[in-house]
mmCIF file of C-alpha atoms and ligand atoms in Angstrom:
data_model
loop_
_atom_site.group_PDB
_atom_site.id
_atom_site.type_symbol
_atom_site.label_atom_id
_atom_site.label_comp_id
_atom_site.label_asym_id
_atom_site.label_seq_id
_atom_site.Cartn_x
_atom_site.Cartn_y
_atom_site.Cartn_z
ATOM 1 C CA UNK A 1 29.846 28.195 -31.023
ATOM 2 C CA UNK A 2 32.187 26.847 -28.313
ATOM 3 C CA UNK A 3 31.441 23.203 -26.992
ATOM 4 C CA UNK A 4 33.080 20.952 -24.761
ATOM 5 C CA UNK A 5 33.573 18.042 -26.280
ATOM 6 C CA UNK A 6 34.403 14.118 -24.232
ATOM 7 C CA UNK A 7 38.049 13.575 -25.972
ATOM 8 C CA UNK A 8 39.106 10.471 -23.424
ATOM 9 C CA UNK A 9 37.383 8.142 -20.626
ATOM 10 C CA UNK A 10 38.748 8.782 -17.144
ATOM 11 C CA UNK A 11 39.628 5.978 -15.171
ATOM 12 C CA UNK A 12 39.089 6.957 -11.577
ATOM 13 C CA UNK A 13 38.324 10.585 -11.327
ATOM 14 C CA UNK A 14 37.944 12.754 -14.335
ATOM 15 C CA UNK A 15 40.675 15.665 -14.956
ATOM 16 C CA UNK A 16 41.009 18.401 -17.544
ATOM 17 C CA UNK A 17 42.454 15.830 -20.497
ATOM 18 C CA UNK A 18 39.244 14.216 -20.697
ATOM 19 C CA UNK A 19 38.034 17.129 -22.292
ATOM 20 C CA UNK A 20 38.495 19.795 -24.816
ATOM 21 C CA UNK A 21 36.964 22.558 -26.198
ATOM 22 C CA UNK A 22 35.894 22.726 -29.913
ATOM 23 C CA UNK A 23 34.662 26.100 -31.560
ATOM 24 C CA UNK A 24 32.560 25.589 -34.513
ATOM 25 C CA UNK A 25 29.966 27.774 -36.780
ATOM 26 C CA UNK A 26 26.735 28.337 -35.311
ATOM 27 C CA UNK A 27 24.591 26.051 -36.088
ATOM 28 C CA UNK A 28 21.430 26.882 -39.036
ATOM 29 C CA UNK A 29 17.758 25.281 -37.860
ATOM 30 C CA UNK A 30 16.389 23.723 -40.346
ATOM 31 C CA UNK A 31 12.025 23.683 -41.105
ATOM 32 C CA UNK A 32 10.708 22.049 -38.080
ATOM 33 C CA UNK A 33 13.690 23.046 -35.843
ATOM 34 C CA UNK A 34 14.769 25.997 -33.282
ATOM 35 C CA UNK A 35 17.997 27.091 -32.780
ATOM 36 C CA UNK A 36 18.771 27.413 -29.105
ATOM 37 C CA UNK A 37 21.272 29.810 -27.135
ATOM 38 C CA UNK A 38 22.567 28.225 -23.644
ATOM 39 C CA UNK A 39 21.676 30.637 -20.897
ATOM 40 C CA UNK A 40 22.179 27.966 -17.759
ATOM 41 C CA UNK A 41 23.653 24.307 -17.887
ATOM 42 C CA UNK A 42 23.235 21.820 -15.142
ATOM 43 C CA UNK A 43 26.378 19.687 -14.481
ATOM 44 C CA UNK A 44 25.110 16.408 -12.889
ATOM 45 C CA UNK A 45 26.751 13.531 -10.684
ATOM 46 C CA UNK A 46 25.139 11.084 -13.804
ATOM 47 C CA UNK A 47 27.558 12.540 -16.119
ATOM 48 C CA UNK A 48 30.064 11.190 -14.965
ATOM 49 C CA UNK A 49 28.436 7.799 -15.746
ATOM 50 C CA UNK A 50 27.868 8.844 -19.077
ATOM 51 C CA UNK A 51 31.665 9.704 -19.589
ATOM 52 C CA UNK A 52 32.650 5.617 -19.256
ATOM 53 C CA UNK A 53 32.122 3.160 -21.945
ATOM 54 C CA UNK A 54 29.449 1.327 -20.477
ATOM 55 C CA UNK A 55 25.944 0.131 -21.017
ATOM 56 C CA UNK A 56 23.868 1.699 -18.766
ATOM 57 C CA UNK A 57 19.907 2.976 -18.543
ATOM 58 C CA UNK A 58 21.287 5.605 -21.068
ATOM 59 C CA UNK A 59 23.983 5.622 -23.671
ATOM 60 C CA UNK A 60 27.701 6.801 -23.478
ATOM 61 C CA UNK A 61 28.951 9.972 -24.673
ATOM 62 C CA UNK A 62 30.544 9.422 -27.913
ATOM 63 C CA UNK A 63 34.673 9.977 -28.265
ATOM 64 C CA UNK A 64 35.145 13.715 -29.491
ATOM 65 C CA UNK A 65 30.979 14.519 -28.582
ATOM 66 C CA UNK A 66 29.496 17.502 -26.583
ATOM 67 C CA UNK A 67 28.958 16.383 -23.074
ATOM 68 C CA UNK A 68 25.429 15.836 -22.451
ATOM 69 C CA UNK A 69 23.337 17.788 -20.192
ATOM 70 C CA UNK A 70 19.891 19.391 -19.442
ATOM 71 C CA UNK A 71 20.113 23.393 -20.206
ATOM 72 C CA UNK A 72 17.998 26.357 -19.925
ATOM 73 C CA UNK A 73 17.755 28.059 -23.035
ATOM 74 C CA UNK A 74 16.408 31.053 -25.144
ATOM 75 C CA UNK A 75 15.165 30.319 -29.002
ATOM 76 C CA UNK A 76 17.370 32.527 -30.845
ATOM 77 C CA UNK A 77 15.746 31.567 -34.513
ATOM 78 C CA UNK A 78 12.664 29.345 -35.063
ATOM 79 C CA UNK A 79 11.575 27.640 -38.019
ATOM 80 C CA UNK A 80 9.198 26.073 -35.533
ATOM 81 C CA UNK A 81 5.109 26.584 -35.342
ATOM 82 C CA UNK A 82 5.462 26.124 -31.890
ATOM 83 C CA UNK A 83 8.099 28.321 -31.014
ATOM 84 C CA UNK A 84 8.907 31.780 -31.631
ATOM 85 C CA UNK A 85 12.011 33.821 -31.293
ATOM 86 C CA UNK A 86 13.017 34.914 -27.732
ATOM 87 C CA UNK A 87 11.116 31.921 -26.197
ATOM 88 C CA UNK A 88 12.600 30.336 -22.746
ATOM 89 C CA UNK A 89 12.921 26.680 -22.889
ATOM 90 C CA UNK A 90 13.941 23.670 -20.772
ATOM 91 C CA UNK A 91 16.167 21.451 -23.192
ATOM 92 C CA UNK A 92 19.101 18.490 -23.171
ATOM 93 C CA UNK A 93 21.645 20.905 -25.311
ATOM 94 C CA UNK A 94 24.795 19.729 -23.872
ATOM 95 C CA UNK A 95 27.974 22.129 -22.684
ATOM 96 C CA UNK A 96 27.982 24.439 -25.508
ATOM 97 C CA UNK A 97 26.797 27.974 -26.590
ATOM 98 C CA UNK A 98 24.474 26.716 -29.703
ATOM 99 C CA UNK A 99 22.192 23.810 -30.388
ATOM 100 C CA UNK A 100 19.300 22.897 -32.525
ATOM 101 C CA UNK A 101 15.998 21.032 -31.427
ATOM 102 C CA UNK A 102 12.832 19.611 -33.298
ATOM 103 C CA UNK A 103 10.952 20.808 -30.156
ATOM 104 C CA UNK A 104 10.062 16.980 -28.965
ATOM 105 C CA UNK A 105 12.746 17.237 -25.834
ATOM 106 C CA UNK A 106 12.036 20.689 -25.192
ATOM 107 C CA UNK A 107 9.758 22.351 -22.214
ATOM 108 C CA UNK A 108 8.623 25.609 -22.513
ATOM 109 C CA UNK A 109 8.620 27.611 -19.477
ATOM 110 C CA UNK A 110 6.881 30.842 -20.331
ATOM 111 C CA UNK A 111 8.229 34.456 -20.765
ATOM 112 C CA UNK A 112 7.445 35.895 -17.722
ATOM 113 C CA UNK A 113 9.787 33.589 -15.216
ATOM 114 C CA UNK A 114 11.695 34.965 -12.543
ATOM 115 C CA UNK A 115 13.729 32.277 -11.910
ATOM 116 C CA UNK A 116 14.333 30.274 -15.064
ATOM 117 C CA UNK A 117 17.453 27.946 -13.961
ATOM 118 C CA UNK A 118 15.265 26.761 -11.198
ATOM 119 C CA UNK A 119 14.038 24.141 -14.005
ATOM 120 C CA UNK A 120 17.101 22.679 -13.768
ATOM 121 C CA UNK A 121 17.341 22.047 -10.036
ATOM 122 C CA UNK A 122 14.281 22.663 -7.376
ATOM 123 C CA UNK A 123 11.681 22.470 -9.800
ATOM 124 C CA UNK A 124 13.230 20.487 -12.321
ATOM 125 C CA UNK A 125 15.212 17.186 -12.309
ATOM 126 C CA UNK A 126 16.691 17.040 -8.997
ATOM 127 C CA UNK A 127 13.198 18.222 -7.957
ATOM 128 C CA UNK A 128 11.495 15.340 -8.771
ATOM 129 C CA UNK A 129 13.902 13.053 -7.927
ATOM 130 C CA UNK A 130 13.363 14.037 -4.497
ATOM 131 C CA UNK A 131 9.939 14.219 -4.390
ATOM 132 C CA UNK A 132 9.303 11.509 -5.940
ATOM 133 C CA UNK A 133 11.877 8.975 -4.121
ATOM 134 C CA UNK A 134 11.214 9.943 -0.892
ATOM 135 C CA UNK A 135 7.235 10.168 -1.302
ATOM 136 C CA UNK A 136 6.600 7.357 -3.385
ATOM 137 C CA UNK A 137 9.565 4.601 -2.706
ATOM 138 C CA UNK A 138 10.360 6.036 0.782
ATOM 139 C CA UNK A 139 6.743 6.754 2.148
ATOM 140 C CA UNK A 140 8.058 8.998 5.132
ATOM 141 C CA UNK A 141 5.737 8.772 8.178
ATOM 142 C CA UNK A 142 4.914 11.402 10.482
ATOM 143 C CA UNK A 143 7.505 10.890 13.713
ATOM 144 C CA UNK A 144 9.600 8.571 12.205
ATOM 145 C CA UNK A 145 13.249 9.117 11.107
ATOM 146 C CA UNK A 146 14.551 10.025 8.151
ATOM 147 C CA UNK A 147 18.437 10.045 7.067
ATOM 148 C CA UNK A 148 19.687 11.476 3.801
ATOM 149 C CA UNK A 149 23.651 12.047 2.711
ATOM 150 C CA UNK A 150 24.615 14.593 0.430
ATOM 151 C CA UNK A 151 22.357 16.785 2.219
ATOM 152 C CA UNK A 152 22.787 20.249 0.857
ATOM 153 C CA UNK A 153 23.281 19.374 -2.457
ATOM 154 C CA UNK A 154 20.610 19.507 -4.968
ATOM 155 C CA UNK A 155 18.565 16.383 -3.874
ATOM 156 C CA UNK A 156 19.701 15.982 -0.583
ATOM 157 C CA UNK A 157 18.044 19.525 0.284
ATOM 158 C CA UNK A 158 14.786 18.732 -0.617
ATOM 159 C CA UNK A 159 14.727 15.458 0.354
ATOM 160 C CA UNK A 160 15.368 16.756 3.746
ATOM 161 C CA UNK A 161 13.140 19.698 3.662
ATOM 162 C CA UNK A 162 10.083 17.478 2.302
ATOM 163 C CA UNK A 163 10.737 15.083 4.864
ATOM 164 C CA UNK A 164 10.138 17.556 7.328
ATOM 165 C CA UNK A 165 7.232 19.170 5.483
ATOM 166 C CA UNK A 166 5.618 15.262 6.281
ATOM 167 C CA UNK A 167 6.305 15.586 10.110
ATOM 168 C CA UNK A 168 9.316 13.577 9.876
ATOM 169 C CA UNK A 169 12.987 13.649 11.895
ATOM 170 C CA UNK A 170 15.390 14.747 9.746
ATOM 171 C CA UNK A 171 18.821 13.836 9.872
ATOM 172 C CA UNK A 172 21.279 15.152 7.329
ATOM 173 C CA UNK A 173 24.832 13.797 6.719
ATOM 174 C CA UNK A 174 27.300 15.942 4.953
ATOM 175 C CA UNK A 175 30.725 16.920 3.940
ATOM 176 C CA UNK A 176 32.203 19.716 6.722
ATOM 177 C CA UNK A 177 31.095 22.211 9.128
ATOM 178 C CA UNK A 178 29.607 24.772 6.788
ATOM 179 C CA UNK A 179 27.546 22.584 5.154
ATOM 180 C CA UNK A 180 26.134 20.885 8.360
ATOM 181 C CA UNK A 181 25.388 24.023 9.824
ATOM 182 C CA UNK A 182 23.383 25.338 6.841
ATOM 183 C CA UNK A 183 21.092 21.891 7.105
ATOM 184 C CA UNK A 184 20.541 22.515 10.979
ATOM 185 C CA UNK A 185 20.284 26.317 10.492
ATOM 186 C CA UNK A 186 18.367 27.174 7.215
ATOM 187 C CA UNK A 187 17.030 23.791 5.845
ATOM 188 C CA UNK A 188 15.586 23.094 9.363
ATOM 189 C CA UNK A 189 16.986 19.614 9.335
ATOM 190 C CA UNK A 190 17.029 17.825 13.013
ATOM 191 C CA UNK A 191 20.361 16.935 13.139
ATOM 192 C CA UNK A 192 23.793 17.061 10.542
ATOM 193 C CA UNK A 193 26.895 15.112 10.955
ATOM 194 C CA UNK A 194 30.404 15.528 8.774
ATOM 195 C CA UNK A 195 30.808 12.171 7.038
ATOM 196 C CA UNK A 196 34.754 13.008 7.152
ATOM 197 C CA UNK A 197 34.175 11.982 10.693
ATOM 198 C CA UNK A 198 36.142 8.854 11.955
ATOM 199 C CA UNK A 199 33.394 8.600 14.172
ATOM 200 C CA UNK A 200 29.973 8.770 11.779
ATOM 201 C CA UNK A 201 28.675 5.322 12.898
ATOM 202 C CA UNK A 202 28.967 6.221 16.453
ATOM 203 C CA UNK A 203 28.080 9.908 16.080
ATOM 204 C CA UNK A 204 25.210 8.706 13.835
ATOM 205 C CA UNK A 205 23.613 5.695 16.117
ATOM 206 C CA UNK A 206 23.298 8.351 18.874
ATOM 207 C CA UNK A 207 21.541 10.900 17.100
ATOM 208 C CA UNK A 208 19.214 7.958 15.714
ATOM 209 C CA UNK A 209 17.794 7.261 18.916
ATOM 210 C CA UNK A 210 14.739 5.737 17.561
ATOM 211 C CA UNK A 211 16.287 3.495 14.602
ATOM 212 C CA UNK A 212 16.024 4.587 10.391
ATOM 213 C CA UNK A 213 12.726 4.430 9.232
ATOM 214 C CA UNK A 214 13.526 5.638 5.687
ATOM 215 C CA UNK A 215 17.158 5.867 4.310
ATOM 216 C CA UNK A 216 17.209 8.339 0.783
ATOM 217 C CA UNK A 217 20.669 6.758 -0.085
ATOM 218 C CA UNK A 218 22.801 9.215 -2.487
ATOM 219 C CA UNK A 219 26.250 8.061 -2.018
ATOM 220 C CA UNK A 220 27.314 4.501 -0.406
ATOM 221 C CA UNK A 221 30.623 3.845 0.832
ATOM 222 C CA UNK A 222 30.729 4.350 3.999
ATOM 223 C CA UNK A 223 27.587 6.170 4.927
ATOM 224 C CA UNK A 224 25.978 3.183 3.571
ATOM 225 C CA UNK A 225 28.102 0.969 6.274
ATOM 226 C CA UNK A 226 27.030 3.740 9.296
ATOM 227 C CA UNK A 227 23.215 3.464 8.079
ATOM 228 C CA UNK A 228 22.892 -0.209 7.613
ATOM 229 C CA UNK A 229 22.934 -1.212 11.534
ATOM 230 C CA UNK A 230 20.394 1.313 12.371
ATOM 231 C CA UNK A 231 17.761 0.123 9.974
ATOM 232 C CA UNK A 232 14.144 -0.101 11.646
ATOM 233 C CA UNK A 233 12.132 -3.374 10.698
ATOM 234 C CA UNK A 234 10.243 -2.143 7.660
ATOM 235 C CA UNK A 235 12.465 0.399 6.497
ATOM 236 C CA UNK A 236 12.600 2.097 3.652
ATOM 237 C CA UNK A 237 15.664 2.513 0.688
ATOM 238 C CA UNK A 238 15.472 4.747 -1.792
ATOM 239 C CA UNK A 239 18.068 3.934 -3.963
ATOM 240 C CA UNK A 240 18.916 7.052 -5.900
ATOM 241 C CA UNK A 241 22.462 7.367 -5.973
ATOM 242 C CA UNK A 242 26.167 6.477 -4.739
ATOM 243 C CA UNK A 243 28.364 9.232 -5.820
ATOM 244 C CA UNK A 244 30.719 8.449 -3.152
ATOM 245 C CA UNK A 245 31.417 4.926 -5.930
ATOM 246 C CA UNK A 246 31.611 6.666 -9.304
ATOM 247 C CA UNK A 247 35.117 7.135 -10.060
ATOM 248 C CA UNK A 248 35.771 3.646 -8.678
ATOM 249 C CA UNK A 249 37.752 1.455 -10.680
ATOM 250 C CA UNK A 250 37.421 -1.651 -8.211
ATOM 251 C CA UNK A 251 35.427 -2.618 -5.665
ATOM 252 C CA UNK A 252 36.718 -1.653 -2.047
ATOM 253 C CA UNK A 253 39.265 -3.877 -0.030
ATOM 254 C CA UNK A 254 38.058 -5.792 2.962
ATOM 255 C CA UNK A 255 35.818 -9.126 3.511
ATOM 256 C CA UNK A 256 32.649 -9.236 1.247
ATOM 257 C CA UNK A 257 30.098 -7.484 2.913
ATOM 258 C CA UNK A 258 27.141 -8.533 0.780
ATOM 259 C CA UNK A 259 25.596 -11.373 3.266
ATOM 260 C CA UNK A 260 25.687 -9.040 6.231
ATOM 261 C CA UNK A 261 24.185 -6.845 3.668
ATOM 262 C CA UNK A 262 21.364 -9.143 2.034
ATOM 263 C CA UNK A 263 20.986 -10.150 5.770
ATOM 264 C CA UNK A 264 19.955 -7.000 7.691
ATOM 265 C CA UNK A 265 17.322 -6.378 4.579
ATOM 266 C CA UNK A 266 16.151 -10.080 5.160
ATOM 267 C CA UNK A 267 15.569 -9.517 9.323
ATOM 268 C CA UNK A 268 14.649 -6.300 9.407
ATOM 269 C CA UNK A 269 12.068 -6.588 6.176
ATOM 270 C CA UNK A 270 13.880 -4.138 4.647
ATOM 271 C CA UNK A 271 12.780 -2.494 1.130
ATOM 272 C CA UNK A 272 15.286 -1.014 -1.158
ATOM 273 C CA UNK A 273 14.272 0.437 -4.238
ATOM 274 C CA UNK A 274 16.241 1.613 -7.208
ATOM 275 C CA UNK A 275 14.917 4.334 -9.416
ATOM 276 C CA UNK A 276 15.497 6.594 -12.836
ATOM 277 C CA UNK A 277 14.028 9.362 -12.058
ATOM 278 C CA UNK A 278 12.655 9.905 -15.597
ATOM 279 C CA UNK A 279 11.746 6.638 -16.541
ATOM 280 C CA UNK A 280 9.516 6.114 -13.811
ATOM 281 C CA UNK A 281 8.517 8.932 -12.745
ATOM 282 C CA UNK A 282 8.670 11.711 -16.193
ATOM 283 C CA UNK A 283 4.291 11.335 -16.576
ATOM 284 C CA UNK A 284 4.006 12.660 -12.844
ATOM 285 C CA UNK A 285 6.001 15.879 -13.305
ATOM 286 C CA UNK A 286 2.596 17.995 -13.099
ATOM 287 C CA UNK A 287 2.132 16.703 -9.492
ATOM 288 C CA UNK A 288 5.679 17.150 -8.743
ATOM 289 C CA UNK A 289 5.692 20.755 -10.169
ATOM 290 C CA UNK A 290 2.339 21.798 -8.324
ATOM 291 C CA UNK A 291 3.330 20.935 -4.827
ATOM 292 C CA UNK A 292 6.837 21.902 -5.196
ATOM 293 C CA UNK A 293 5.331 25.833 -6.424
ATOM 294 C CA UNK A 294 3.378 25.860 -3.692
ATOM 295 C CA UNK A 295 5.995 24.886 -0.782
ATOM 296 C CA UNK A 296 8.043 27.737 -2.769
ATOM 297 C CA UNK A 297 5.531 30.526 -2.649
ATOM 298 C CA UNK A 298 5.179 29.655 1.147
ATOM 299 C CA UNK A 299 8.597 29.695 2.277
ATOM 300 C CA UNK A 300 8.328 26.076 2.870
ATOM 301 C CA UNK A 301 11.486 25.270 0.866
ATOM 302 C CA UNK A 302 14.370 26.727 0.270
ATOM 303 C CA UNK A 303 16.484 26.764 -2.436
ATOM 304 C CA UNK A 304 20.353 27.199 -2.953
ATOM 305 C CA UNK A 305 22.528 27.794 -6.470
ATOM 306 C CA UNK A 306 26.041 26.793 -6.842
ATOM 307 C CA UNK A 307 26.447 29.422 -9.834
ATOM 308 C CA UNK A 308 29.353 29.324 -11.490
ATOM 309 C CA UNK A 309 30.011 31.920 -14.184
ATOM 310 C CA UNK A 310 31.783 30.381 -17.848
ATOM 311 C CA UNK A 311 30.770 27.588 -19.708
ATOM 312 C CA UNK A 312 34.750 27.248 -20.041
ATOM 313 C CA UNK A 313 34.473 26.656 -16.064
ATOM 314 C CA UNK A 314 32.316 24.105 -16.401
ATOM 315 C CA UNK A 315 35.317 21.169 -16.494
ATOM 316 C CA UNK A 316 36.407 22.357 -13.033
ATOM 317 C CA UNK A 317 33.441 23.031 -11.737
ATOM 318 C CA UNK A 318 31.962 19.325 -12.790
ATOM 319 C CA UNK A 319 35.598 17.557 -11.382
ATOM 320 C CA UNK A 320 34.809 19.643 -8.286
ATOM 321 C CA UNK A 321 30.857 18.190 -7.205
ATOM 322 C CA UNK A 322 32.236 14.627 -7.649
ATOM 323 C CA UNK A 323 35.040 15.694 -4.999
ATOM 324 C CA UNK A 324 31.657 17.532 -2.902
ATOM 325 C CA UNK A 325 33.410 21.471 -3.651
ATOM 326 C CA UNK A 326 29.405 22.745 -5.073
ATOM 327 C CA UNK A 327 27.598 23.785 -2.152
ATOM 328 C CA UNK A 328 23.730 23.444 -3.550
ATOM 329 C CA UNK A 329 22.782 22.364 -6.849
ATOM 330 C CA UNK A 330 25.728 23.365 -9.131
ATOM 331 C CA UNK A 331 24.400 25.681 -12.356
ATOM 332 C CA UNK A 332 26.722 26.990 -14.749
ATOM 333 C CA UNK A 333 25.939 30.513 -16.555
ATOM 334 C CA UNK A 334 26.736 30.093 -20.382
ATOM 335 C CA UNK A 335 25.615 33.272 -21.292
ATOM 336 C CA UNK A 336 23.788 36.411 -20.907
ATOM 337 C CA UNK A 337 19.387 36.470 -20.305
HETATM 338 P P1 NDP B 1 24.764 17.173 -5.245
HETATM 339 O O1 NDP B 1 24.313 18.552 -5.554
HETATM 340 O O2 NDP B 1 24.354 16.573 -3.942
HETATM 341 O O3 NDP B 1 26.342 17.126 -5.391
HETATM 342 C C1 NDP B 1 27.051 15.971 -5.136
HETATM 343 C C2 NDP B 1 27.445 15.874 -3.647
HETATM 344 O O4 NDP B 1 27.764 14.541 -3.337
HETATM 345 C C3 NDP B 1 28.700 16.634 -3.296
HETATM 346 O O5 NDP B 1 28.474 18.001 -3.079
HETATM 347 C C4 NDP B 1 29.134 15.939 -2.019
HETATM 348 O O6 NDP B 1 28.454 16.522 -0.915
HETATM 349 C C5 NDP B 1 28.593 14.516 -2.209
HETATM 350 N N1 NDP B 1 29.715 13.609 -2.395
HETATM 351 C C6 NDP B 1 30.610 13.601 -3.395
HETATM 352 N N2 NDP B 1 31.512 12.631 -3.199
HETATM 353 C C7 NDP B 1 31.170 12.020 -2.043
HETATM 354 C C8 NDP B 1 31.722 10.939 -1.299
HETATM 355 N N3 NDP B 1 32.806 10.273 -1.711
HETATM 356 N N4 NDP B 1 31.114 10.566 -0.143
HETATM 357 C C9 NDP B 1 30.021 11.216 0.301
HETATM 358 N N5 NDP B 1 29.461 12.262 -0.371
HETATM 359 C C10 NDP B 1 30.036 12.646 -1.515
HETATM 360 O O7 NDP B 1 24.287 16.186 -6.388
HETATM 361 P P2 NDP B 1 22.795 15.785 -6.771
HETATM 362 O O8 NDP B 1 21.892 16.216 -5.689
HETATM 363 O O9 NDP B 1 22.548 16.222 -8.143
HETATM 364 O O10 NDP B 1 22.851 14.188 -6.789
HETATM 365 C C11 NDP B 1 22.818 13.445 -5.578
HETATM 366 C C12 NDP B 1 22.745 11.960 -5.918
HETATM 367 O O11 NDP B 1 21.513 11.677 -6.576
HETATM 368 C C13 NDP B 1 23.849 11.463 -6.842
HETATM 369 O O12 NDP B 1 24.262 10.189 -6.419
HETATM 370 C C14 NDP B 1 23.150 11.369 -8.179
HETATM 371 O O13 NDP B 1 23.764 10.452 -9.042
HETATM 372 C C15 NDP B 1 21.769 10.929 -7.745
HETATM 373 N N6 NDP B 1 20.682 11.182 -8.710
HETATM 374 C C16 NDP B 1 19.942 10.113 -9.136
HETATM 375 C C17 NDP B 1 18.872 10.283 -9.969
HETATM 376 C C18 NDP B 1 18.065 9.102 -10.352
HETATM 377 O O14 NDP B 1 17.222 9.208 -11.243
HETATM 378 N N7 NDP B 1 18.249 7.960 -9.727
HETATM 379 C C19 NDP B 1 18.525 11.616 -10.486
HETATM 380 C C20 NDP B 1 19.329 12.691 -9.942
HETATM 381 C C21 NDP B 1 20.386 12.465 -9.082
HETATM 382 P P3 NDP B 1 29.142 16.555 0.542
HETATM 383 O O15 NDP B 1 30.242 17.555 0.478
HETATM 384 O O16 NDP B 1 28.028 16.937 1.428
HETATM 385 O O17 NDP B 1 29.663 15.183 0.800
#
């Protein structure tokens, strides 16, 4: 059973010594319990989060622990009522080959799936986070403007595409060419503009010719800075993320912005929300999961993998989406269907 285990807490960006990989003996279930095999892991902006020594809405990764993350698995042995032998499941088993569940975090997806890492992206975590911010914090409007960053990434996407599903104008920001391109060209997104531009504020506030009605913020920094001028009175903030901020290890040089901040929400009745998707959101997955089928089945949305191939890639491959190298939500194959 190979596992990646959390040997040291990065400051700043995380490299290869933060981790190391562990073999161990697979693990026996015991009455009540399943042993799992890893199929697909999910590597997650959050994780990085969870890699600091921090109090946060969830715990930190213990020194010398296997990193945490949501997997898609089969049930290799079950001592289990529930579960039999061969069963695919939706589970938190962490970057390694082998884990054991009493069923209570698990989701059972069915035998008959053709897709079954989609549970970990479009119809599955990042799935409901963007359903659920946009829809419910952000309350999109037919006609009016929406702007979401990361924009071909696992959120971003759908955010986009949902937005236009509601009538909305859809602008995407994003990091390069190929990525902008593939929001204009295959998400169907109005407009997409490279935030390594020196000029995003200005390129931005033209394409925005009618103001920001609703603002699904993912990263901060400086896409924050280019949005905040353009807010409409009444907008909306969907605080989800800001990746661009995560392997900060002080807060940015320059005057205090937070009273020009606190000052555009005050004139321009802005709301800004923040939200775990989970927490507040877990009990309306059903919802989530019917609507999002449907928009599927219809071509409505569409859907791209970052696969990478190797849980032993998974360190690079997780170093990479903080530095924006996945291009869709980022899936690692551990092993074989
Ligand atoms: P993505 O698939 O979008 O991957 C991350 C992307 O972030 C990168 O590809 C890159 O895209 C962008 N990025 C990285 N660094 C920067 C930077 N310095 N400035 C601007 N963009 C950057 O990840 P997810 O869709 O999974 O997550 C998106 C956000 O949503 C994250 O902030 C995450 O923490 C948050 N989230 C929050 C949840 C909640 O419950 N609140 C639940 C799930 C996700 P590009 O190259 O286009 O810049």
């Amino acid at each position: 059973n190979r596992q990646i285990l959390l040997a040291s807490r990065p400051f700043g960006a995380p490299s290869h010594d933060n981790f190391t990989l562990a073999q161990t003996a697979k693990p026996s279930p015991k009455q009540g319990e399943v042993l799992l095999r890893t199929v697909y892991l999910s590597l997650d902006p959050y994780m990085r989060g969870r890699m600091n020594d921090a109090k946060s809405y969830a715990d930190p990764v213990a020194l010398n622990e296997v990193m945490v993350g949501g997997t898609v698995c089969r049930v290799e042995e079950s001592k289990h009522a529930d579960y039999q032998q061969g069963d695919w499941v939706v589970s938190f088993g962490g970057w390694q080959d082998y884990s054991i569940s009493n069923g209570v975090d698990l989701l059972k997806l069915g035998n008959d799936i053709s897709n079954p890492s989609y549970a970990l992206g479009v119809l599955g975590m990042p799935g409901l986070t963007a359903y659920m911010g946009l829809l419910d914090i952000g309350q999109p409007k037919a006609g009016e403007t929406v702007v979401v960053a990361a924009a071909t990434g696992a959120v971003g996407s759908l955010v986009g595409q949902i937005a236009k599903i509601q009538g909305c104008k859809v602008i995407g920001i994003a990091g390069g060419t190929e990525k902008c391109q593939y929001a204009v060209d295959t998400l169907g997104f109005d407009a997409c503009l490279d935030h390594h531009s020196d000029e995003l504020a200005t390129l931005l506030a033209k394409t925005c010719t009618d103001g920001i009605d609703v603002y699904f913020e993912n990263v901060g920094g400086k896409v924050f800075d280019a949005v905040l001028p353009l807010l409409n009175p009444k907008s909306r903030i969907p605080l989800c993320g800001l990746i661009s901020q995560y392997n900060a290890t002080e807060l940015p040089d320059g005057p205090d912005r937070m009273s020009s901040l606190m000052g555009t929400l005050l004139v321009k009745r802005a709301k800004m929300q923040g939200f775990i998707v989970f927490d507040d959101y877990g009990h309306r997955y059903g919802e989530f999961n019917k609507a999002m089928m449907t928009w599927l089945s219809e071509g409505k949305i569409k859907y791209k993998e970052h696969r990478v191939e190797g849980l032993e890639n998974s360190v690079s491959s997780f170093i990479g989406l903080l530095e924006g190298k996945n291009f869709g939500k980022l899936v690692v194959r551990v092993g074989p269907d």
